[in-house]
Short mmCIF file of C-alpha atoms and ligand atoms in Angstrom, two decimals:
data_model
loop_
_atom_site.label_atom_id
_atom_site.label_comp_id
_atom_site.label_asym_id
_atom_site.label_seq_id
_atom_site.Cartn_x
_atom_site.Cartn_y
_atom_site.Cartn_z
CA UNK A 1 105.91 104.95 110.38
CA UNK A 2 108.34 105.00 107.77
CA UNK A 3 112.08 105.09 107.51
CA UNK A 4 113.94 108.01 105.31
CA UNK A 5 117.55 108.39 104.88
CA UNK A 6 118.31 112.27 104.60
CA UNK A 7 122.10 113.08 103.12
CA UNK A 8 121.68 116.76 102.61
CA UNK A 9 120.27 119.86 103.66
CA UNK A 10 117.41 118.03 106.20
CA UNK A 11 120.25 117.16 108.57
CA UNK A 12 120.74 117.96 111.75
CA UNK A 13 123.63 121.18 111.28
CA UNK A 14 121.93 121.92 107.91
CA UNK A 15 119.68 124.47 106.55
CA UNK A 16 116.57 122.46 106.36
CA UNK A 17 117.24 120.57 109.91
CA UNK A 18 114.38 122.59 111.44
CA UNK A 19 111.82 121.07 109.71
CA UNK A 20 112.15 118.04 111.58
CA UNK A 21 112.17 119.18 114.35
CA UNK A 22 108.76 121.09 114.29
CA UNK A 23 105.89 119.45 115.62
CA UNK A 24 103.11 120.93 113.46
CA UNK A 25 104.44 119.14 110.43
CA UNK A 26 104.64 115.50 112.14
CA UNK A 27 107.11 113.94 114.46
CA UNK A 28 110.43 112.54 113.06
CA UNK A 29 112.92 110.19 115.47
CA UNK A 30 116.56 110.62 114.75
CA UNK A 31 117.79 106.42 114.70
CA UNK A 32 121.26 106.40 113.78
CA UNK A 33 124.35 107.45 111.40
CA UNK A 34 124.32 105.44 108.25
CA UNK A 35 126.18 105.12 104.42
CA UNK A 36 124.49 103.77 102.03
CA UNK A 37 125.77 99.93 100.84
CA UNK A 38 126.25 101.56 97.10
CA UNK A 39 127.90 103.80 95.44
CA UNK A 40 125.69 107.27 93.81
CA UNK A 41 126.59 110.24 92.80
CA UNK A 42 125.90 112.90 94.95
CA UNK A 43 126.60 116.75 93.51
CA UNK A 44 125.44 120.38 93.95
CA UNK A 45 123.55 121.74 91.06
CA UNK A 46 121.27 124.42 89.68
CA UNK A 47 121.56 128.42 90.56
CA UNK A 48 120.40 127.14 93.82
CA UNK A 49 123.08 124.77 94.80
CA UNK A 50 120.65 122.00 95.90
CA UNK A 51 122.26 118.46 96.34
CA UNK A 52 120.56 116.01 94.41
CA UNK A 53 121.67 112.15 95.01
CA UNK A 54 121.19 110.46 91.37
CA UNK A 55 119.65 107.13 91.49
CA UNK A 56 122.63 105.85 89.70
CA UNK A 57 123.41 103.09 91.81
CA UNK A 58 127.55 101.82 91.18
CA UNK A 59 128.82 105.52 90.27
CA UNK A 60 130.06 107.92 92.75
CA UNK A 61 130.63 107.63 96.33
CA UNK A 62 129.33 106.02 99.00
CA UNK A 63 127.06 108.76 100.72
CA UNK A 64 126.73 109.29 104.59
CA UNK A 65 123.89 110.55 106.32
CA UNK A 66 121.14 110.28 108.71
CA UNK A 67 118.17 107.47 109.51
CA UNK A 68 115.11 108.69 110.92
CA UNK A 69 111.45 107.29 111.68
CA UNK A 70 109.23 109.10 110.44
CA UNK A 71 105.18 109.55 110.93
CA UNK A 72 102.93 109.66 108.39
CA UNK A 73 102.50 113.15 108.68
CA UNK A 74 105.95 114.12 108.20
CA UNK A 75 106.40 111.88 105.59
CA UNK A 76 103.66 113.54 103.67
CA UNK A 77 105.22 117.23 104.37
CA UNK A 78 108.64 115.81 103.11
CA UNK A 79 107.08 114.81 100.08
CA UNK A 80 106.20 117.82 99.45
CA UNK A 81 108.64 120.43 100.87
CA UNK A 82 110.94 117.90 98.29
CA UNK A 83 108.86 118.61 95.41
CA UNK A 84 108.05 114.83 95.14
CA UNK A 85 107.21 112.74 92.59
CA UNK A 86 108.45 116.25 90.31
CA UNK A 87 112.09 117.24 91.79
CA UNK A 88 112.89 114.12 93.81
CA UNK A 89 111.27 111.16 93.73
CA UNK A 90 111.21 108.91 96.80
CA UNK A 91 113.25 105.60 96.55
CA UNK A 92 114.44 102.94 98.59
CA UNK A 93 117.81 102.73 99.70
CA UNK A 94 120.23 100.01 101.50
CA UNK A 95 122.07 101.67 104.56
CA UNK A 96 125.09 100.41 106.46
CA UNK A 97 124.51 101.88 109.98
CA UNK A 98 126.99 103.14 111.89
CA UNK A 99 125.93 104.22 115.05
CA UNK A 100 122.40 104.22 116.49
CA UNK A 101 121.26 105.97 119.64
CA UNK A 102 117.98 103.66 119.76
CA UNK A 103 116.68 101.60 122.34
CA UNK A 104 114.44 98.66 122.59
CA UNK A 105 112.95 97.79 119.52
CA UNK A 106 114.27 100.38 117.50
CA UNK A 107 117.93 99.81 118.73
CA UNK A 108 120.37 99.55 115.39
CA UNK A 109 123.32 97.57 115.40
CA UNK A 110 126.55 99.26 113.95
CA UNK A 111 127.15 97.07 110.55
CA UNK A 112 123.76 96.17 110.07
CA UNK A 113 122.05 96.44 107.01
CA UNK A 114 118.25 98.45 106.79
CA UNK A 115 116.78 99.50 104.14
CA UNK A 116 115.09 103.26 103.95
CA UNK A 117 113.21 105.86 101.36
CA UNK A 118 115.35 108.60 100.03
CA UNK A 119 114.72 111.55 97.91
CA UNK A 120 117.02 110.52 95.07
CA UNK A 121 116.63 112.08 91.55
CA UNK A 122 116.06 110.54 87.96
CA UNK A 123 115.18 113.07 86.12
CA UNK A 124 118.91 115.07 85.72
CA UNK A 125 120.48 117.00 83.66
CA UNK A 126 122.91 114.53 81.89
CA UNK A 127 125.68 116.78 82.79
CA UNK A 128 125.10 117.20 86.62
CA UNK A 129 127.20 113.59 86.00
CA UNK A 130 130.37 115.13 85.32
CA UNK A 131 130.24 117.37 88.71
CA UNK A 132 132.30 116.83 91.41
CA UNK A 133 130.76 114.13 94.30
CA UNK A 134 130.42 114.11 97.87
CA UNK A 135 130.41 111.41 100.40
CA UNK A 136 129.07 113.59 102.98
CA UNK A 137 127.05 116.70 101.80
CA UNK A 138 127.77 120.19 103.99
CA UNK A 139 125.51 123.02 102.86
CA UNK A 140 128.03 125.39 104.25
CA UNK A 141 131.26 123.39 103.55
CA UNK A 142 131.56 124.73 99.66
CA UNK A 143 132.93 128.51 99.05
CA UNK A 144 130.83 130.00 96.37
CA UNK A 145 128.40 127.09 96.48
CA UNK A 146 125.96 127.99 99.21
CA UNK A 147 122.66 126.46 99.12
CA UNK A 148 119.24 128.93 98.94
CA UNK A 149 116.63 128.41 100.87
CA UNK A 150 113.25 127.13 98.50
CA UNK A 151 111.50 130.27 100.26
CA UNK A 152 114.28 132.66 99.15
CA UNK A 153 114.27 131.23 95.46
CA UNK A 154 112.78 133.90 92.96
CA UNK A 155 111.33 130.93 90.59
CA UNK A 156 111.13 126.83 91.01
CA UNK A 157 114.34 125.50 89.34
N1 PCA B 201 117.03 117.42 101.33
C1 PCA B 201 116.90 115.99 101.24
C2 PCA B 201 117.24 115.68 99.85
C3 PCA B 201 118.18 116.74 99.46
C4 PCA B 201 117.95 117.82 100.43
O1 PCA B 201 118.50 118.88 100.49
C5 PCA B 201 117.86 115.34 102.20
O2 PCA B 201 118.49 116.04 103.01
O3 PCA B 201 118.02 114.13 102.15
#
């Protein structure tokens, strides 16, 4: 089992939610709300308006999202629905949590500190640095910047 941090389109409200929730590609356990303890930069870019959290730790905002446990099996479709190691890369991440719904051993405390994978970029465009940030990503929150669907896009990137 593994923990991931999602801040975009994989949660739950969001285009991508689905996939977590469908049994063929692995089982994934919603723990709690969380922020991450740093700052990065998370923007919208490419003709696809897909969020991309740069692994520049110290610049942007702190970014809220979700904490889930995740099997092995998922982890391994996540990996590659998110194009990893070539898109994103997985990295680990420090979260604040804020409110868990977990019980037993996997119960959270609000204000404790875990640490998680993400799918965080280093490979940007140096520019996608001077785009606007978000603390907490809505796929459907941004007039004229609606995010497509990886099955809908005509070409990769
Ligand atoms: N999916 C991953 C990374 C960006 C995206 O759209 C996530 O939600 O964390």
């Amino acid at each position: 089992m593994a923990h991931i941090f999602v801040y975009g389109t994989l949660k739950k409200g969001q285009p991508n939610y689905f996939r977590m929730e469908d049994a063929d590609k692995g089982q994934a356990e919603f723990l709690a709300h969380a922020r991450t303890v740093e700052q990065y930069p998370l923007v919208i870019a490419t003709k696809y308006n897909i969020p991309f959290l740069l692994n520049v730790p110290g610049k942007g905002q702190r970014v809220y999202g979700e904490l889930y446990n995740v099997d092995q099996k998922m982890l391994e479709f996540l990996d590659k629905f998110e194009g990893c190691p070539q898109r994103y890369q997985r990295t680990e991440v420090r979260l604040e949590v804020q409110d868990g719904n977990g019980e037993g051993e996997n119960k959270l405390k609000p204000g404790s500190i875990v640490e998680a994978f993400m799918y965080s970029t280093t490979a940007y465009q140096p520019d996608w640095l001077q785009n606007p940030t978000y603390e907490n990503y809505n796929a459907y929150g941004n007039p004229g910047l609606n995010y497509v669907l990886p099955e809908d896009r005509s070409t990769e990137l």
